Coordinates of C-alpha atoms and ligand atoms in Angstrom, one line a residue:
X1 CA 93.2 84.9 187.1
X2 CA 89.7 83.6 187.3
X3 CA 88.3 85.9 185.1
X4 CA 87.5 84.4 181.6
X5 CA 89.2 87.9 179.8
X6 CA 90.4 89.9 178.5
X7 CA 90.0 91.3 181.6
X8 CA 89.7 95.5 180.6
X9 CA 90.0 98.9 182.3
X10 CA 89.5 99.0 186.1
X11 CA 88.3 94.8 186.4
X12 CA 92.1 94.5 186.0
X13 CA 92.6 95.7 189.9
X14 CA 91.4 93.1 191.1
X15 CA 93.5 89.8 191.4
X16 CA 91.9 87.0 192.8
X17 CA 93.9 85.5 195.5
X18 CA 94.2 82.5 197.1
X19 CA 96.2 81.7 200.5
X20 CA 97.3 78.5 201.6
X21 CA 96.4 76.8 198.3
X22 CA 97.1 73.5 196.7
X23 CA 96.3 72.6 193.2
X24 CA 95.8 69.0 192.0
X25 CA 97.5 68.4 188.3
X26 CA 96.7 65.2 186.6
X27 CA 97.9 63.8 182.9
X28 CA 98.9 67.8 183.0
X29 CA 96.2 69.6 183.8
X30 CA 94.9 71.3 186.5
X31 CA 91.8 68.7 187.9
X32 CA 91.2 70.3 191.6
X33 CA 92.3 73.7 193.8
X34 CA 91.7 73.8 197.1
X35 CA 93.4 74.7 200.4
X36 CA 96.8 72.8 201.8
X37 CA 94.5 71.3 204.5
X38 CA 91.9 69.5 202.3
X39 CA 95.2 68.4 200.2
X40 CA 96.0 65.9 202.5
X41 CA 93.4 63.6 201.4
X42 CA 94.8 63.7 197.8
X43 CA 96.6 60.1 196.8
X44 CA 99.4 61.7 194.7
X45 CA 103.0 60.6 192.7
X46 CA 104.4 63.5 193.5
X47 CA 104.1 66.7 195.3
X48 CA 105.8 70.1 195.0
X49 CA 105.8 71.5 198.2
X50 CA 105.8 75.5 197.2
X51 CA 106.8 76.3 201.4
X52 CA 104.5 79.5 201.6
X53 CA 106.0 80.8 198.3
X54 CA 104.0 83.0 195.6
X55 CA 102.2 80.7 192.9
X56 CA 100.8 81.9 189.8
X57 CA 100.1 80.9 186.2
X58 CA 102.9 80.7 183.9
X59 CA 103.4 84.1 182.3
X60 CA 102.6 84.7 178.4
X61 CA 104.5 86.4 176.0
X62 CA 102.5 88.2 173.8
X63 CA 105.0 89.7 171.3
X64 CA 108.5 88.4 170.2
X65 CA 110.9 88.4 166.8
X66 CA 112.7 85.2 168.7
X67 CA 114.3 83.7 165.3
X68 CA 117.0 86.3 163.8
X69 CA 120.3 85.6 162.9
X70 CA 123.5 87.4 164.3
X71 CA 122.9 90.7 166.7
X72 CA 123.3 94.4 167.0
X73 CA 125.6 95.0 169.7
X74 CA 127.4 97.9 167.3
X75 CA 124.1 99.9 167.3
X76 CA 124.4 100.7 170.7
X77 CA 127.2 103.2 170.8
X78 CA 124.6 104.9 168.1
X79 CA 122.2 104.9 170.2
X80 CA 124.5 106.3 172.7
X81 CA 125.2 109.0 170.3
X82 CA 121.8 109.8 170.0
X83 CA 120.9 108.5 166.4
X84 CA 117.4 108.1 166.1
X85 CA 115.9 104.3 165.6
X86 CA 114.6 105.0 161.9
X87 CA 118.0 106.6 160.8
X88 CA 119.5 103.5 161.2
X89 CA 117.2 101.8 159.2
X90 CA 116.9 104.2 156.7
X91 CA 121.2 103.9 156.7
X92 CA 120.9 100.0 155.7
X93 CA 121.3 99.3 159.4
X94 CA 119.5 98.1 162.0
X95 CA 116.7 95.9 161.0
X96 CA 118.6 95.2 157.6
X97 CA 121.0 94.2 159.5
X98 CA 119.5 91.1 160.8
X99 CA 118.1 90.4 157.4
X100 CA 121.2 90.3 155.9
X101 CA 122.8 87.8 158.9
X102 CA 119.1 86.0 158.6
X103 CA 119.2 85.3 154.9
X104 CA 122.8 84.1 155.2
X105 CA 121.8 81.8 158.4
X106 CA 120.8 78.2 157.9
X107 CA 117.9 77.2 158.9
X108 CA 120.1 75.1 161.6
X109 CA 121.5 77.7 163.2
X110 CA 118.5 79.9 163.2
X111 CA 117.1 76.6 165.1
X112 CA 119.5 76.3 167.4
X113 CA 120.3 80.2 168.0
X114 CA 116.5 80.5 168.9
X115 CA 116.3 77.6 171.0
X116 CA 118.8 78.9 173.1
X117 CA 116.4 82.0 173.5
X118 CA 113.5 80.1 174.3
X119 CA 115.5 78.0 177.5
X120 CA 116.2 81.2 178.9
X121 CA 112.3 82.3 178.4
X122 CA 111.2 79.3 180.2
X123 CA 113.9 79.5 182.9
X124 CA 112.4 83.1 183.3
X125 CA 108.6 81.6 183.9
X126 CA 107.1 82.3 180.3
X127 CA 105.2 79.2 179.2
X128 CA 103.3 80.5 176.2
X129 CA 104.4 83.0 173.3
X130 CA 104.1 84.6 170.0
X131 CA 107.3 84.6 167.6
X132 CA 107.5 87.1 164.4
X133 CA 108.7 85.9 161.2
X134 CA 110.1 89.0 159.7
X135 CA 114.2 89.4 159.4
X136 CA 114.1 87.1 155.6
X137 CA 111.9 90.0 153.5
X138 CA 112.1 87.3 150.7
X139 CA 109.4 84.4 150.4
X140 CA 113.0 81.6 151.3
X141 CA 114.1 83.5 154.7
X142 CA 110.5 84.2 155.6
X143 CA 109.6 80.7 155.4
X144 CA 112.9 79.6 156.9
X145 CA 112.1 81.5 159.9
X146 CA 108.5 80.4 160.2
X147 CA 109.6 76.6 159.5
X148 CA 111.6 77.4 162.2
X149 CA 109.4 78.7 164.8
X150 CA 106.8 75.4 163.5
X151 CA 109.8 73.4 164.5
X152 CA 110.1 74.7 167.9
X153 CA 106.8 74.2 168.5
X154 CA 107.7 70.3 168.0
X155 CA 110.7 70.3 170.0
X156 CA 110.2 72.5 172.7
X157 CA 107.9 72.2 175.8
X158 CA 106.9 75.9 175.5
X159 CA 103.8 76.9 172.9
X160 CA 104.4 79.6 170.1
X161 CA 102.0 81.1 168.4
X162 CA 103.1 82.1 164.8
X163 CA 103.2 85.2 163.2
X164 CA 104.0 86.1 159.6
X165 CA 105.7 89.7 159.9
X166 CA 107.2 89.9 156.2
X167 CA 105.9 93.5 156.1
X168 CA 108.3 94.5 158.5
X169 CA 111.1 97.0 156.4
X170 CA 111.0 97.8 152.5
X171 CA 114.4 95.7 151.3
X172 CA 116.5 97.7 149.4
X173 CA 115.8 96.0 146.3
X174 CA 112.5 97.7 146.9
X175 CA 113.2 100.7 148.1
X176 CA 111.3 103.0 145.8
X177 CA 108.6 100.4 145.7
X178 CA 106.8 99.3 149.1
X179 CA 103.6 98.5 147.3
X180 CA 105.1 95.8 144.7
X181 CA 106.6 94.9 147.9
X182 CA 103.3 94.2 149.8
X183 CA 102.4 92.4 146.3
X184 CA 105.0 89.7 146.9
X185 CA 104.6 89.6 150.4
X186 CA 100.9 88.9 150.3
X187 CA 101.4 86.7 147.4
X188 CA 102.8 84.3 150.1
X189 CA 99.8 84.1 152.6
X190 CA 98.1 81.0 151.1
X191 CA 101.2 78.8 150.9
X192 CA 101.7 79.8 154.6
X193 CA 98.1 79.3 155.5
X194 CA 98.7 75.8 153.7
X195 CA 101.8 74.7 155.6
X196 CA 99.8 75.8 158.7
X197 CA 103.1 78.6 159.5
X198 CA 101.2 81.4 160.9
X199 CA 97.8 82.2 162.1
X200 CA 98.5 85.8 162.8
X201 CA 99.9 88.4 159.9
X202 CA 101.4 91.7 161.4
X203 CA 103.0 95.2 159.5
X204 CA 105.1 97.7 160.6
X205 CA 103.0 100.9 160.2
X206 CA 105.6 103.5 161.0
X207 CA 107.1 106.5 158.8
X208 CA 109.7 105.3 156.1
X209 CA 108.3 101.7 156.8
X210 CA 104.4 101.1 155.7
X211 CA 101.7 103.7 155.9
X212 CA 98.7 103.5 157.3
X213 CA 96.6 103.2 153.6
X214 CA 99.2 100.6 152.5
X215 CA 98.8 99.0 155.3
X216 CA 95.0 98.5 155.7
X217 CA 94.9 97.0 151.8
X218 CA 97.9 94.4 153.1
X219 CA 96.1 93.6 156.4
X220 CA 92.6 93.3 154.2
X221 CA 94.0 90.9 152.3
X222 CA 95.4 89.1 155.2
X223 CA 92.0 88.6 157.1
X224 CA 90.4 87.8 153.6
X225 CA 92.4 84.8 153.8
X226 CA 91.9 84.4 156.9
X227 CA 94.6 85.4 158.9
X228 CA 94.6 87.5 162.8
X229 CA 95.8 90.4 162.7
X230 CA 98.5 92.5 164.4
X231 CA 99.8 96.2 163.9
X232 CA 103.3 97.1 165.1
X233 CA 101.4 100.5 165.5
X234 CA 102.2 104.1 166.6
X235 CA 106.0 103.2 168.1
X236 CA 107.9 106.1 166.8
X237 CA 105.5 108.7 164.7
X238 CA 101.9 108.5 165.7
X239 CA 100.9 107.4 162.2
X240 CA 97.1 106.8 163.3
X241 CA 98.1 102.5 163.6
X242 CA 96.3 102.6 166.8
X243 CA 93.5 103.6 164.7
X244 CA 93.9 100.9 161.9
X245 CA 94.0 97.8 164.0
X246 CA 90.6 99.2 166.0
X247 CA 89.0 99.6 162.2
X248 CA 90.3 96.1 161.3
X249 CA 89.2 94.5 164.2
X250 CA 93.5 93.3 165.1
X251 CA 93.6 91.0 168.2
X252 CA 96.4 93.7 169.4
X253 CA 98.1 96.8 168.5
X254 CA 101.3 96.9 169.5
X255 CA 103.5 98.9 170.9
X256 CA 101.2 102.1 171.3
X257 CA 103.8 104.3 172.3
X258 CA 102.6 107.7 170.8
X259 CA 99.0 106.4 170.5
X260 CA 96.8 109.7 170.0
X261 CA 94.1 110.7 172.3
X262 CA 91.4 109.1 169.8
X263 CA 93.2 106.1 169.6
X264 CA 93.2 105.3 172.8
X265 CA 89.2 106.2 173.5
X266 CA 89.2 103.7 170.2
X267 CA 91.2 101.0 171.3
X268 CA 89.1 101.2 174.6
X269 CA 86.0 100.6 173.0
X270 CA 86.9 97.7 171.0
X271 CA 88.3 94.3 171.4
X272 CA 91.3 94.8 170.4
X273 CA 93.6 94.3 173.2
X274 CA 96.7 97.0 173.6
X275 CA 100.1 95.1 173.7
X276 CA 103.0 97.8 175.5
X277 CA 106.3 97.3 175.1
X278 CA 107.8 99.5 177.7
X279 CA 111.7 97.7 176.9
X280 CA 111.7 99.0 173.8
X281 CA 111.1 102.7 175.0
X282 CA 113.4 102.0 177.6
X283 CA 116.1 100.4 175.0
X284 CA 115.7 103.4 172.7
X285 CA 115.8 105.7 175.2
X286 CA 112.6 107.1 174.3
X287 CA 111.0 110.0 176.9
X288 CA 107.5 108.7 175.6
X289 CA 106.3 105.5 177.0
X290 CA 103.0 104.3 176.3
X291 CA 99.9 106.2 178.2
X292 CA 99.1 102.8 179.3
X293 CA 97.9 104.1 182.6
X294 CA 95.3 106.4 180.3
X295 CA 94.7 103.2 178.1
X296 CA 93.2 101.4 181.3
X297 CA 91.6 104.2 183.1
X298 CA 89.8 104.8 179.7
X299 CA 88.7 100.8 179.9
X300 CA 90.9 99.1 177.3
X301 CA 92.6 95.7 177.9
X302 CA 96.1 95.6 178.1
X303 CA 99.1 93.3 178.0
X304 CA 102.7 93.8 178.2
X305 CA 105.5 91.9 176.3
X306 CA 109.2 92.5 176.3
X307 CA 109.4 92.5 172.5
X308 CA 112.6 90.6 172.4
X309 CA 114.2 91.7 169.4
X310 CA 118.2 91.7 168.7
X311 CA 117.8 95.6 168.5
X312 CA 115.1 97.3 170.2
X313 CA 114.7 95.1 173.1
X314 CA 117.4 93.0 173.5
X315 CA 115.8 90.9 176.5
X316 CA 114.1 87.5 177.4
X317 CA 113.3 88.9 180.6
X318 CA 109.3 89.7 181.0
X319 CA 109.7 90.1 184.8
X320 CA 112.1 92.9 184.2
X321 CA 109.3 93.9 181.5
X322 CA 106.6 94.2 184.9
X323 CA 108.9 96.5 186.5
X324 CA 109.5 99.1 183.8
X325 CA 105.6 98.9 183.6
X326 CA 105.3 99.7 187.3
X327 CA 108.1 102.5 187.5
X328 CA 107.3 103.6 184.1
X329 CA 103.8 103.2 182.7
X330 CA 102.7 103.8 186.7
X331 CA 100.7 100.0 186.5
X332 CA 99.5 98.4 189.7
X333 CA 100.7 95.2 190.4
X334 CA 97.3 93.8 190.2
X335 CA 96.9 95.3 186.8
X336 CA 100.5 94.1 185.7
X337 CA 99.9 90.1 186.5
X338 CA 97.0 90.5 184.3
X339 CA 98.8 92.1 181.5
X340 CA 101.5 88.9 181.9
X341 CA 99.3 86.2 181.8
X342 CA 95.4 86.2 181.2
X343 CA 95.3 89.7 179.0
X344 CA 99.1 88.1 177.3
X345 CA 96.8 84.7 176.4
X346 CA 94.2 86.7 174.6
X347 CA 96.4 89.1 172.6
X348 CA 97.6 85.8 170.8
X349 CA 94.3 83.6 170.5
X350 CA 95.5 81.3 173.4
X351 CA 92.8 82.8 176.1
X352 CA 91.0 79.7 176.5
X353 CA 94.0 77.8 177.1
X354 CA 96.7 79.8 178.8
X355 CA 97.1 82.6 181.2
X356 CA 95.4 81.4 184.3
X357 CA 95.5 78.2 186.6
X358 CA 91.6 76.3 186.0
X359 CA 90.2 73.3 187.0
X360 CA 90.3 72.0 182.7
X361 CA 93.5 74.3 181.5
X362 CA 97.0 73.0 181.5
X363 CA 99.1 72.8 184.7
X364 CA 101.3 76.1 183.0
X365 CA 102.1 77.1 186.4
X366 CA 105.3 79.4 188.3
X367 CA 106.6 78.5 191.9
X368 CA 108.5 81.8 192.9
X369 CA 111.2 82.7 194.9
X370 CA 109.3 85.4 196.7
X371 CA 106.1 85.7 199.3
X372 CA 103.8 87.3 197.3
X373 CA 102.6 89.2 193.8
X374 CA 103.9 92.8 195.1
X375 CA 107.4 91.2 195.0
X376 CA 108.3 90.4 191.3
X377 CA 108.0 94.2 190.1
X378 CA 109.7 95.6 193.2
X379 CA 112.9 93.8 193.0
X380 CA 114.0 94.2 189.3
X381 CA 116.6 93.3 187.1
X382 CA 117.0 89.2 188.4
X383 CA 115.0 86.1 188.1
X384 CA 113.1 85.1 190.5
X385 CA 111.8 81.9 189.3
X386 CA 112.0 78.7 192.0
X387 CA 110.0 76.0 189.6
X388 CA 108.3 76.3 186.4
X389 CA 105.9 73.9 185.5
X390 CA 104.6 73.1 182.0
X391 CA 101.9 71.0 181.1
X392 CA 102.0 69.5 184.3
X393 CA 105.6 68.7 183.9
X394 CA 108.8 70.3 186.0
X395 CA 110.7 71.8 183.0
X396 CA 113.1 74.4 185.3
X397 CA 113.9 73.8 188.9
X398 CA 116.6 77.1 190.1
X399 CA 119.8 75.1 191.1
X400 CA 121.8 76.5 194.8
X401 CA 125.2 77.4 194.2
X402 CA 127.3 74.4 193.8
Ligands
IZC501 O1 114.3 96.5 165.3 C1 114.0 95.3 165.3 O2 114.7 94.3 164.9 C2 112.6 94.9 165.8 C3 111.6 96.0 165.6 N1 110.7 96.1 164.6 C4 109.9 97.2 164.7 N2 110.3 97.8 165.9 C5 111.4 97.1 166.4
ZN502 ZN1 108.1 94.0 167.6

């Protein structure tokens, strides 16, 4: 990933790779890269000898709701049954649900809960992400939740970048009312701007959530106080989000899976970088995936995320993620491994600093069980994960069978 991205439309083919390689990390970051044989000269501590395996930087995960309490495991027999995503939420369910167990949660076993989540990331090679506020839909829970995530940022050796999702389902106490909603919800972006709790604000633009007029007023307030901006955009009913986070200059849209022919000849022309979340049309059992293929032939940047979520995307699993975008969005590896880690950095304002392995850039790096970058998307479903490395540091070494 030597490109400084995000790396759009047919640039990300080509992967730059190096054989026989050997990177020098010092106080954690990456200080020289050159071949095994000039490493010999190298005084070092310690070396990782990575015995001819595949090396890359350690992937980035663009898009999660990581701090939730409870789960949905109940929803899936209606799912099963065939009952549509938004009927359950329109029924009190599904992403009530988890604001109900959210609110009741403390904030030490939201804490705890999610930091159980994030081991398992890291064991699965993600070094960087975003987490959602989002399940609270009152000012307590939704600062709860981002207190949280600041906390995990303090604790843990992964980085999260923050996002304040409050606009993410009308609570019922609300129901007839999503605009006095929006009020409240807005009403809280300076005291989280003040507590330093998110720099990104997202909406869910979808039918029987927010519409696309109440969302741009939200989102213009939002970048008037100078938050990013994200769109959960165009998942279910193509609504025109697509559109909205082009107009408003988002860093992503997200999810994009029934983006409309203009939106994607939009989003291909701007900077706004496409964020697909082919687990959750998977999970839902969706026929429509996102025309990501048509999103990058057209020249648009994309990354892909596995929207970890306790109901649409129950998964911590990104590499599982690259194979459902090779099988199902028709992706080319080369084009996957830059949606995972350089085009993954960008869509969260970390493109500077994560994503790729540079001479400068923390040592976020992956030693894999496998021979080369073909391998992770062909063999699905497992982890193949040998070492990760963050900030220079072992933080996950895979353990034999004992
Ligand atoms: O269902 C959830 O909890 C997460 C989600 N929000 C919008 N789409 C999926
Ligand atoms: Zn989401």
């Amino acid at each position: 990933m030597d490109k400084k991205g995000p790396v759009k439309g047919t640039d990300m083919n080509a992967l730059t790779i190096w054989h026989d390689a050997a990177i020098g990390i010092r106080d954690g970051v990456v200080v020289w890269i050159g071949s095994s044989e000039e490493a010999t000269i190298l005084e070092t501590t310690q070396t990782i000898n990575a015995n001819g395996r595949l090396v890359t930087p350690g992937l980035v995960e663009p898009h999660t709701h990581l701090v939730f309490g409870g789960s949905r495991e109940k929803e899936l027999a209606l799912k099963q049954q065939g009952v549509p995503y938004l009927d359950i939420l329109k029924q009190g369910g599904g992403i009530l649900s988890t604001v109900r167990a959210t609110q009741e949660a403390s904030y030490e076993s939201l804490l705890e809960k999610a930091l159980f989540h994030l081991d398992r990331m890291a064991t699965y090679g993600i070094t960087t992400l975003e987490a959602k506020s989002g399940y609270g839909l009152d000012r307590d829970t939704e600062l709860k939740q981002l207190r949280v995530v600041k906390a995990l940022n303090e604790q843990h050796p992964l980085d999260i970048v923050s996002t304040f999702l409050g606009a993410h389902a009308i609570p019922v106490h609300y129901k007839g009312d999503p605009e006095a909603f929006l009020l409240e919800m807005s009403e809280m972006f300076d005291e989280i701007k003040q507590e330093n709790l998110a720099e990104f604000v997202d909406i869910f633009t979808e039918t029987g959530v927010f519409t696309v007029p109440q969302s741009r007023r939200y989102l213009k307030k939002a970048k008037e106080k100078g938050f990013g901006l994200k769109i959960h955009a165009d998942e279910i009913d193509p609504l025109g989000g697509t559109e909205l986070a082009v107009e408003l200059g988002a860093i992503s849209g997200d999810h994009l899976a029934v983006t409309s022919y203009e939106g994607i000849e939009k989003l291909a022309n701007s900077n706004t970088i496409g964020v697909i979340l082919p687990g959750t049309s998977f999970y839902l059992g969706k026929d429509d995936y996102a025309r990501a293929r048509e999103m990058i032939d057209a020249g648009a940047a994309i990354a892909i995320s596995t929207d970890f979520n306790p109901g649409s995307s129950v998964t911590e699993n990104l590499q599982l993620i690259m194979s459902i975008a090779a099988l199902k969005l028709k992706l080319s590896p080369e084009e996957i491994w830059h949606a995972v880690t350089v085009n993954a950095a960008h869509a969260i304002g970390r493109g500077d600093v994560a994503g790729s392995i540079t001479v400068g850039r923390k040592a976020d790096i992956v030693v894999w069980d496998a021979p080369n970058y073909l391998y992770i998307p062909y063999h699905y479903g497992v982890n193949h994960t040998n070492t990760v490395i963050k900030n220079g540091k072992v933080i996950y070494e895979r353990q034999g069978l004992r």
